[in-house]
PDB file of C-alpha atoms in Angstrom:
ATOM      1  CA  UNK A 224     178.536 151.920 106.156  1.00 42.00           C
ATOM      2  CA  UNK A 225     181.063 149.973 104.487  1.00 43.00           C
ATOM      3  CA  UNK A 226     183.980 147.221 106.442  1.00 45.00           C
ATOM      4  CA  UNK A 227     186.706 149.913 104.582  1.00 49.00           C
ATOM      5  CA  UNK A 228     185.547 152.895 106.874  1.00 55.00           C
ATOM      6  CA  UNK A 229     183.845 151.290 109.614  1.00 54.00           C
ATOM      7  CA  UNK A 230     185.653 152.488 112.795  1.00 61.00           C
ATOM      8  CA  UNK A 231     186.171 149.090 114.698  1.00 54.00           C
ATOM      9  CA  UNK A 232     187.637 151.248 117.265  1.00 62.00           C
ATOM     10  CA  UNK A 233     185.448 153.988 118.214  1.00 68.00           C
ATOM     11  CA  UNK A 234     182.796 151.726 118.238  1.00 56.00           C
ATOM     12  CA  UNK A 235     185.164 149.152 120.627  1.00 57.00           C
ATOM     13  CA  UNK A 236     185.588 152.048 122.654  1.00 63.00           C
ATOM     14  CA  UNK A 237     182.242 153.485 123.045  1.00 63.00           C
ATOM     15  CA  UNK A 238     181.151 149.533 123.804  1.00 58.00           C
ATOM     16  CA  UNK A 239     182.862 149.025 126.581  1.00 56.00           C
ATOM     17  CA  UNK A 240     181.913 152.634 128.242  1.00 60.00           C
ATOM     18  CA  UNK A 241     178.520 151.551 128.195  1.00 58.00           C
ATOM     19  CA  UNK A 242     179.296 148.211 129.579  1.00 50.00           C
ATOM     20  CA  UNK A 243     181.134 149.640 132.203  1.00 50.00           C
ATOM     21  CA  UNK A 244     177.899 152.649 133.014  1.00 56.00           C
ATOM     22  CA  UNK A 245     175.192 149.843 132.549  1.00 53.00           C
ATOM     23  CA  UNK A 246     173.698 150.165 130.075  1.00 53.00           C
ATOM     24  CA  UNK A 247     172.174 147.228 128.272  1.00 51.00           C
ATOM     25  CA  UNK A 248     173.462 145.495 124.360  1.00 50.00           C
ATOM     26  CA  UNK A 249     170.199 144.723 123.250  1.00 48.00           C
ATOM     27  CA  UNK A 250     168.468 147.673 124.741  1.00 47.00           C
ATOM     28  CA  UNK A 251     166.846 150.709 122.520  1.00 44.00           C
ATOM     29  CA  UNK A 252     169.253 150.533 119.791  1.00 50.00           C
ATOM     30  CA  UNK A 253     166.341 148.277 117.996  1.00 58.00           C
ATOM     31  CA  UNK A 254     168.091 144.854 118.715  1.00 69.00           C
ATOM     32  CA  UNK A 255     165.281 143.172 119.823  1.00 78.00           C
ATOM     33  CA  UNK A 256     163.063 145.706 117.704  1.00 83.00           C
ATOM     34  CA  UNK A 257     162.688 143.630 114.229  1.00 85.00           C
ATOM     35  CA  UNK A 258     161.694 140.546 116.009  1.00 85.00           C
ATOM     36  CA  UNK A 259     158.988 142.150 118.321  1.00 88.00           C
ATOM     37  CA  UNK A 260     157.858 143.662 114.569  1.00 90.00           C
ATOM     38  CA  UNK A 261     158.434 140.157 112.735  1.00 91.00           C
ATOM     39  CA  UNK A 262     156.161 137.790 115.349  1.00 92.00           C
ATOM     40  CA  UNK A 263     153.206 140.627 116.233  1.00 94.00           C
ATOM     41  CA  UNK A 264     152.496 141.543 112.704  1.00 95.00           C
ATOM     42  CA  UNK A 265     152.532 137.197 112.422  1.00 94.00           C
ATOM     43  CA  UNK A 266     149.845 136.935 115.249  1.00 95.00           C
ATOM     44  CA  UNK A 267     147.837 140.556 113.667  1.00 96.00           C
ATOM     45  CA  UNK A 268     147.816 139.136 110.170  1.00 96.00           C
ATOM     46  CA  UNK A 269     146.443 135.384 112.241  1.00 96.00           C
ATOM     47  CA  UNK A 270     143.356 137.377 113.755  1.00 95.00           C
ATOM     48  CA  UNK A 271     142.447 138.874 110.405  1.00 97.00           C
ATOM     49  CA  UNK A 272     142.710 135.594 108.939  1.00 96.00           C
ATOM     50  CA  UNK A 273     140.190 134.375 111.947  1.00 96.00           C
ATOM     51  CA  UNK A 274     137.805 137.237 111.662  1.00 96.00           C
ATOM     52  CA  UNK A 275     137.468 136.827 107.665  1.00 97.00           C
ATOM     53  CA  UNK A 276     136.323 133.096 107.810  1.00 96.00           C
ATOM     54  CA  UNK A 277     134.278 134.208 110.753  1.00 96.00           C
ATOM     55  CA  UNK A 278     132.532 136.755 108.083  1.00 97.00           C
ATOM     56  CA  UNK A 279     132.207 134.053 105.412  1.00 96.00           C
ATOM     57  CA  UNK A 280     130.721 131.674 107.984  1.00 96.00           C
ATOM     58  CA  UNK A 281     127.831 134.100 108.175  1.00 95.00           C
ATOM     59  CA  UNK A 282     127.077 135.424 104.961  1.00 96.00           C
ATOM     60  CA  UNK A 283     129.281 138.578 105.245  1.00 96.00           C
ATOM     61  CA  UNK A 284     131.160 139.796 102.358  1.00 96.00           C
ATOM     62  CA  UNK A 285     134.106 141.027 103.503  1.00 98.00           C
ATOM     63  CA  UNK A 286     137.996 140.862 102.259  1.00 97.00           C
ATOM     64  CA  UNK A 287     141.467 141.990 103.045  1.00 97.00           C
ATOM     65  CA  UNK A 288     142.145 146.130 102.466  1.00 97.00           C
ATOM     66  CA  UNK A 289     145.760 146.740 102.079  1.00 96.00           C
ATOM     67  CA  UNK A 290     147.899 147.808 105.522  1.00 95.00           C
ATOM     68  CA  UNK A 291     147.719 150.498 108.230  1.00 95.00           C
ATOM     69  CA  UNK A 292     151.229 151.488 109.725  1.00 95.00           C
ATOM     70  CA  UNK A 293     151.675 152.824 113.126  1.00 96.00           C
ATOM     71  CA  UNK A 294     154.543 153.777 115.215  1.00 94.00           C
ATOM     72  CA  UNK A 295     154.674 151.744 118.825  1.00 94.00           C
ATOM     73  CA  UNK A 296     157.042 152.221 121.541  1.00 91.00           C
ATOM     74  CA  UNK A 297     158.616 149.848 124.075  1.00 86.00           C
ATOM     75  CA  UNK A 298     160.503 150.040 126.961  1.00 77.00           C
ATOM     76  CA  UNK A 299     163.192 147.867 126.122  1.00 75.00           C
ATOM     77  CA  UNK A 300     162.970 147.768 122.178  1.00 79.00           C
ATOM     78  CA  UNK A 301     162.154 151.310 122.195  1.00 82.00           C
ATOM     79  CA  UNK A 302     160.224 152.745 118.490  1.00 87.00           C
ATOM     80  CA  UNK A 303     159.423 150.844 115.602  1.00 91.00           C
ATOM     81  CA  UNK A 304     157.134 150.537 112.997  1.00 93.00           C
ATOM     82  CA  UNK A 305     153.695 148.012 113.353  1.00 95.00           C
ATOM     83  CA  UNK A 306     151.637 146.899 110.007  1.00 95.00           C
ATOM     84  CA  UNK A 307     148.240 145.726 110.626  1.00 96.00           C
ATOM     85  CA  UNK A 308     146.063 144.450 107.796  1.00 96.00           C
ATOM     86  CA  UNK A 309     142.844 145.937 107.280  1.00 96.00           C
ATOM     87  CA  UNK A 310     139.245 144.718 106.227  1.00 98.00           C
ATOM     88  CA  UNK A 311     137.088 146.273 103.548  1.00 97.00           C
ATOM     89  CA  UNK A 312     134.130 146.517 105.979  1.00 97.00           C
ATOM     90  CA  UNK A 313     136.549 148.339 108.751  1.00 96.00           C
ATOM     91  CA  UNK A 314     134.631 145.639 111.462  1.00 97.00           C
ATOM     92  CA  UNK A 315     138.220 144.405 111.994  1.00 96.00           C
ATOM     93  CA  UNK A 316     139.617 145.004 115.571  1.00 94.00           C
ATOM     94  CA  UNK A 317     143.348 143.993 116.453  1.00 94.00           C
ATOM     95  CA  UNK A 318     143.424 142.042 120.052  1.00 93.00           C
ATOM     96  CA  UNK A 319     147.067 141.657 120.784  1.00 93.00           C
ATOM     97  CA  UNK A 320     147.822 145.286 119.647  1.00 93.00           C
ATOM     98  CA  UNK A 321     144.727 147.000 119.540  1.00 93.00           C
ATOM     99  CA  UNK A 322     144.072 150.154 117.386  1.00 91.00           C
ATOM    100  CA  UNK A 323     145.054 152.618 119.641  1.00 90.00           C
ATOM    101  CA  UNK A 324     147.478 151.401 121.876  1.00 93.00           C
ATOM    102  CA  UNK A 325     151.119 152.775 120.894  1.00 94.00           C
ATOM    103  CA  UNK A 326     152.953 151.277 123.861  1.00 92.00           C
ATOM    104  CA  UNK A 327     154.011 147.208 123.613  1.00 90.00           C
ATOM    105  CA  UNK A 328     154.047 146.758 127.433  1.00 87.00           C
ATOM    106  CA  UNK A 329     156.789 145.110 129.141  1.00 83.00           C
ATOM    107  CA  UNK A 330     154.939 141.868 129.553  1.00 84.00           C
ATOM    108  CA  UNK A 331     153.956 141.260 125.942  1.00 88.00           C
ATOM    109  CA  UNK A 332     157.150 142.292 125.013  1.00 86.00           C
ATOM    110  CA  UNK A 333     158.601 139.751 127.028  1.00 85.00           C
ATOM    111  CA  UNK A 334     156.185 136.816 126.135  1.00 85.00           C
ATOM    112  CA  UNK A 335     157.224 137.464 122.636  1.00 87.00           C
ATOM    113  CA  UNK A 336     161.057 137.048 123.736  1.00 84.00           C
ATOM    114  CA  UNK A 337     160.102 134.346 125.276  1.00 84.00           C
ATOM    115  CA  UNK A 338     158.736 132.433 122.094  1.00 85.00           C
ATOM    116  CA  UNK A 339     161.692 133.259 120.046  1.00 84.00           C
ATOM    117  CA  UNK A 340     164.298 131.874 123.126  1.00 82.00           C
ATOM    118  CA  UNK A 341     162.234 128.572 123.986  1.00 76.00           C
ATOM    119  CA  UNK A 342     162.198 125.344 121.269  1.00 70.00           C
ATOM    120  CA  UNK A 343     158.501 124.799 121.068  1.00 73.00           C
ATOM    121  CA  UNK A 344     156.359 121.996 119.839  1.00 80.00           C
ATOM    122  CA  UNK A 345     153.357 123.265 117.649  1.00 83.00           C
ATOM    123  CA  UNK A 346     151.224 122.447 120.714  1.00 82.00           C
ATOM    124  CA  UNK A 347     153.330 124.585 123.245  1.00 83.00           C
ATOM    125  CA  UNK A 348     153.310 127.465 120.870  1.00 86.00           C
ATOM    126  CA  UNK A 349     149.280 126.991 120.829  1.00 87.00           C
ATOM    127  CA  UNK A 350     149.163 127.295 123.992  1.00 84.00           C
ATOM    128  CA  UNK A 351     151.364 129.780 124.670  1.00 82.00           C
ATOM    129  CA  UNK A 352     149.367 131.803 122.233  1.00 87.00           C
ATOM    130  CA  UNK A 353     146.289 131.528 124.376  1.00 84.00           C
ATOM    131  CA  UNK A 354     148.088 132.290 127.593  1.00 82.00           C
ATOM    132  CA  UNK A 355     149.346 135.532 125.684  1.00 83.00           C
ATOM    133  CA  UNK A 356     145.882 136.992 124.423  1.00 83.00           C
ATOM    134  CA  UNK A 357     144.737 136.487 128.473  1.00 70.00           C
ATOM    135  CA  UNK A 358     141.124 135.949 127.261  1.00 67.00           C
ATOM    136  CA  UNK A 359     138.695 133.688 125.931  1.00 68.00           C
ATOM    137  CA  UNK A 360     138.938 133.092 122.072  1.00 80.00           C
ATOM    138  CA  UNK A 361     138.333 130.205 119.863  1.00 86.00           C
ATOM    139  CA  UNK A 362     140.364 127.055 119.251  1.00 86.00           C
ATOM    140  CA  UNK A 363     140.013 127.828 115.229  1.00 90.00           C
ATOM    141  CA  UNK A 364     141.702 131.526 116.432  1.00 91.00           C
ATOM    142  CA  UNK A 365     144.609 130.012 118.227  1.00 90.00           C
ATOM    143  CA  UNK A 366     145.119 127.673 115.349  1.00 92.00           C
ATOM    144  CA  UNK A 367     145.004 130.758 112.933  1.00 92.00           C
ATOM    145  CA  UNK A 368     147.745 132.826 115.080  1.00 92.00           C
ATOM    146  CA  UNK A 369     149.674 129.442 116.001  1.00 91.00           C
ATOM    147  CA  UNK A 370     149.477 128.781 111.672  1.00 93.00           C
ATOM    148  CA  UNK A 371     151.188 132.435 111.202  1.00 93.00           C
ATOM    149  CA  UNK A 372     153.560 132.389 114.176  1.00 92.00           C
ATOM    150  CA  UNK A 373     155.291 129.268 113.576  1.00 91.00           C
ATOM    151  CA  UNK A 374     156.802 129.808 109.881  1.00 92.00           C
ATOM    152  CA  UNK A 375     157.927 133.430 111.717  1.00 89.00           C
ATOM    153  CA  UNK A 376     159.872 132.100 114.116  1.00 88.00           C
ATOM    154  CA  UNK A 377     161.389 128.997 111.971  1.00 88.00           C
ATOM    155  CA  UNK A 378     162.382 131.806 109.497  1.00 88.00           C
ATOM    156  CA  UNK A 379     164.164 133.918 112.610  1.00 86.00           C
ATOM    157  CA  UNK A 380     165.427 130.475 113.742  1.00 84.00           C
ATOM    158  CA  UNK A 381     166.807 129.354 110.365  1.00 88.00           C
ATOM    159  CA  UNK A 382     167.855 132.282 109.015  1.00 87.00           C
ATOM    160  CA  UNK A 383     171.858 132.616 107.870  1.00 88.00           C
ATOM    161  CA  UNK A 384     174.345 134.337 109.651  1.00 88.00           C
ATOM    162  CA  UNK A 385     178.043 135.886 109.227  1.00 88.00           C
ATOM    163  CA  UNK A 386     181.094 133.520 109.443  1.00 88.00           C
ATOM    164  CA  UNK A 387     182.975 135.691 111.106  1.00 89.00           C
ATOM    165  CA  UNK A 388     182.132 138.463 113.966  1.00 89.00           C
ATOM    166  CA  UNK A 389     185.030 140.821 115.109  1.00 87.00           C
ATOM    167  CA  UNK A 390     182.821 142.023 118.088  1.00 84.00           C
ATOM    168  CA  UNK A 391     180.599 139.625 119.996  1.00 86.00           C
ATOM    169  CA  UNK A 392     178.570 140.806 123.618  1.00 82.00           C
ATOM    170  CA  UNK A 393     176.760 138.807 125.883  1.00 81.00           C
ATOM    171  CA  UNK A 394     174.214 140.186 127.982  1.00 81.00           C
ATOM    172  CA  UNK A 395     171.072 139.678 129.904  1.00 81.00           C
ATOM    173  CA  UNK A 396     168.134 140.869 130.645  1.00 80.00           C
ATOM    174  CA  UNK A 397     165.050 140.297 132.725  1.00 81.00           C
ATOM    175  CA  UNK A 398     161.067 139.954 131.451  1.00 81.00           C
ATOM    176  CA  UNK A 399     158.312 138.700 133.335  1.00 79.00           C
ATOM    177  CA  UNK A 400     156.742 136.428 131.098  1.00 79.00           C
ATOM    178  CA  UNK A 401     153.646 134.108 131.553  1.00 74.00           C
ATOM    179  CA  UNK A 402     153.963 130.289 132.262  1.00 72.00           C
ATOM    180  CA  UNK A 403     151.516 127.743 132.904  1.00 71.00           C
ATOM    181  CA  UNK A 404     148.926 131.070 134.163  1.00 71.00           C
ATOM    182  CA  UNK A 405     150.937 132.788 135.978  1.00 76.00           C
ATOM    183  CA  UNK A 406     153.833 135.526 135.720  1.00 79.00           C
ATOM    184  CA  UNK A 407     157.340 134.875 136.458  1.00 81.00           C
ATOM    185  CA  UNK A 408     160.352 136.667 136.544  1.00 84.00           C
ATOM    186  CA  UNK A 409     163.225 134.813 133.566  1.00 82.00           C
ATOM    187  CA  UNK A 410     166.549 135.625 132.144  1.00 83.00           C
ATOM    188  CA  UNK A 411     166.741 136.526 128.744  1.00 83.00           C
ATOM    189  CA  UNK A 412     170.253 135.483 127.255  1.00 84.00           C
ATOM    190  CA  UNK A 413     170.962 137.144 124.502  1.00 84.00           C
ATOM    191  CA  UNK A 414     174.198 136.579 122.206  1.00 87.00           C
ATOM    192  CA  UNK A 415     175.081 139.886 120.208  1.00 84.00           C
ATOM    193  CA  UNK A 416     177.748 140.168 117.364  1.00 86.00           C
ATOM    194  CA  UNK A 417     179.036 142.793 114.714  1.00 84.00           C
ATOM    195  CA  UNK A 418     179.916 142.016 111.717  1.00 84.00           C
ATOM    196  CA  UNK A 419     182.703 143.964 109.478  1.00 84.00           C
ATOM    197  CA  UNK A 420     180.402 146.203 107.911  1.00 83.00           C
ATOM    198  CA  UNK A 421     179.311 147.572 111.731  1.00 80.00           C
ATOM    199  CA  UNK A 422     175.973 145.625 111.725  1.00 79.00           C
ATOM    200  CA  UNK A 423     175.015 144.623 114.801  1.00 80.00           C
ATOM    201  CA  UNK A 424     173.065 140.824 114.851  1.00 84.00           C
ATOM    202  CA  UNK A 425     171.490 138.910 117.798  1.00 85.00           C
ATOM    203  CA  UNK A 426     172.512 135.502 116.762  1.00 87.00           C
ATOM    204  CA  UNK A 427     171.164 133.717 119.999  1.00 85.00           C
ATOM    205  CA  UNK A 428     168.733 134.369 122.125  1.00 85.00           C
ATOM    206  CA  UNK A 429     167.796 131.812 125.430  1.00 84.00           C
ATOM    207  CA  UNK A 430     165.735 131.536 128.427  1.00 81.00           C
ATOM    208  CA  UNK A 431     166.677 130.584 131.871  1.00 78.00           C
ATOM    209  CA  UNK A 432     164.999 130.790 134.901  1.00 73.00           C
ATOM    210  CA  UNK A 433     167.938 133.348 136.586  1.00 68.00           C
ATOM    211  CA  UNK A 434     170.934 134.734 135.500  1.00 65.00           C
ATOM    212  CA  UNK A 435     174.594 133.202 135.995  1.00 69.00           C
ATOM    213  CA  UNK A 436     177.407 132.542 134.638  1.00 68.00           C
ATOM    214  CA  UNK A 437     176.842 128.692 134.925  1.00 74.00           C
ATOM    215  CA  UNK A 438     174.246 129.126 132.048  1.00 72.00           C
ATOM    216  CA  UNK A 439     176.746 131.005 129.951  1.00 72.00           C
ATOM    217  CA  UNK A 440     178.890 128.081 130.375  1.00 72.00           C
ATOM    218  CA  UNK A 441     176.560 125.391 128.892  1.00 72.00           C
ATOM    219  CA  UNK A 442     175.347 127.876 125.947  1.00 69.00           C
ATOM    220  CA  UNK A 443     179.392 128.598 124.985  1.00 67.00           C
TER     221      UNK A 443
END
């Protein structure tokens, strides 16, 4: 869809109904949907890293075998597409999104969020790593995911954006995430804008303990 017949109205219109019934910016229109893809397949492409060198380590001979695409669901993101990498051997198993599982569950979901709206060191993103996987694995693993997952998020971080927005929303929504063990409730603050072609782009995303306007404030 081109600026020339994008309808700046209709979609004004239809904007502010669903502000007014409740219903969420960022919800399953896919807003959130290409980051959730972006950092997962990051952290997925990290373990097969890991579990190659692990091979190597002991003799195996084993190597990467193209991709296998699978449609996942969340609640909040709603579908979208998830590449995994595959092995040559097939002795390859996913931990953060295993084979089978089609649903991204609410907390992952929101740990993820959570990594794109906080300004980590590489050591808080390590950690935060291990928190996520909510098991026992190596320090060389975490250092393979924590190796793919920061370039993703400096690339979401740095990446360009619009000079001008005719539309912008702010919203919020809530995600229990995990912090130092345990799982708390936080506001997710997210900044959405469309440009004149009708594209809609999150251009800030930030995390806050609870919601009100006083953190609006200090973000505008």
């Amino acid at each position: 869809m081109s600026k020339d017949n994008f309808d700046f109205e209709s979609f004004k219109e239809e904007a502010m109904k669903g502000l007014y019934e409740g219903k969420k910016m960022g919800g399953t229109d896919g807003v959130f949907a290409p980051m959730l893809k972006h950092l997962l397949e990051s952290m997925l492409e990290g373990e097969l890293d890991h579990h190659l060198q692990e091979n190597k380590a002991s003799g195996e001979i084993n190597r990467k075998n193209g991709k296998t695409k699978k449609t996942v669901r969340s609640l909040q993101s709603g579908h979208f597409e998830l590449e995994s990498g595959r092995d040559r051997n097939g002795t390859f198993e996913p931990k953060i999104v295993p084979k089978r599982q089609l649903i991204i569950t609410d907390e992952l979901e929101g740990n993820v969020i959570a990594m794109y709206a906080r300004g980590m060191s590489t050591r808080d993103i390590s950690g935060y790593v291990k928190e996520m996987y909510a098991m026992d694995i190596s320090a060389t693993e975490i250092s393979n995911i924590t190796d793919k997952v920061i370039p993703a998020l400096n690339e979401w971080r740095n990446r360009p954006l619009e000079s001008v927005y005719p539309f912008v929303f702010l919203d919020c929504m809530h995600y229990k995430v995990k912090d130092n063990g345990s799982v708390q409730t936080r506001a997710v603050y997210n900044i959405l804008g469309v440009n004149r072609d009708g594209r809609k782009d999150l251009i800030g995303i930030y995390l806050s303990e609870n919601e009100g306007a006083k953190f609006w404030l200090s973000v505008l």
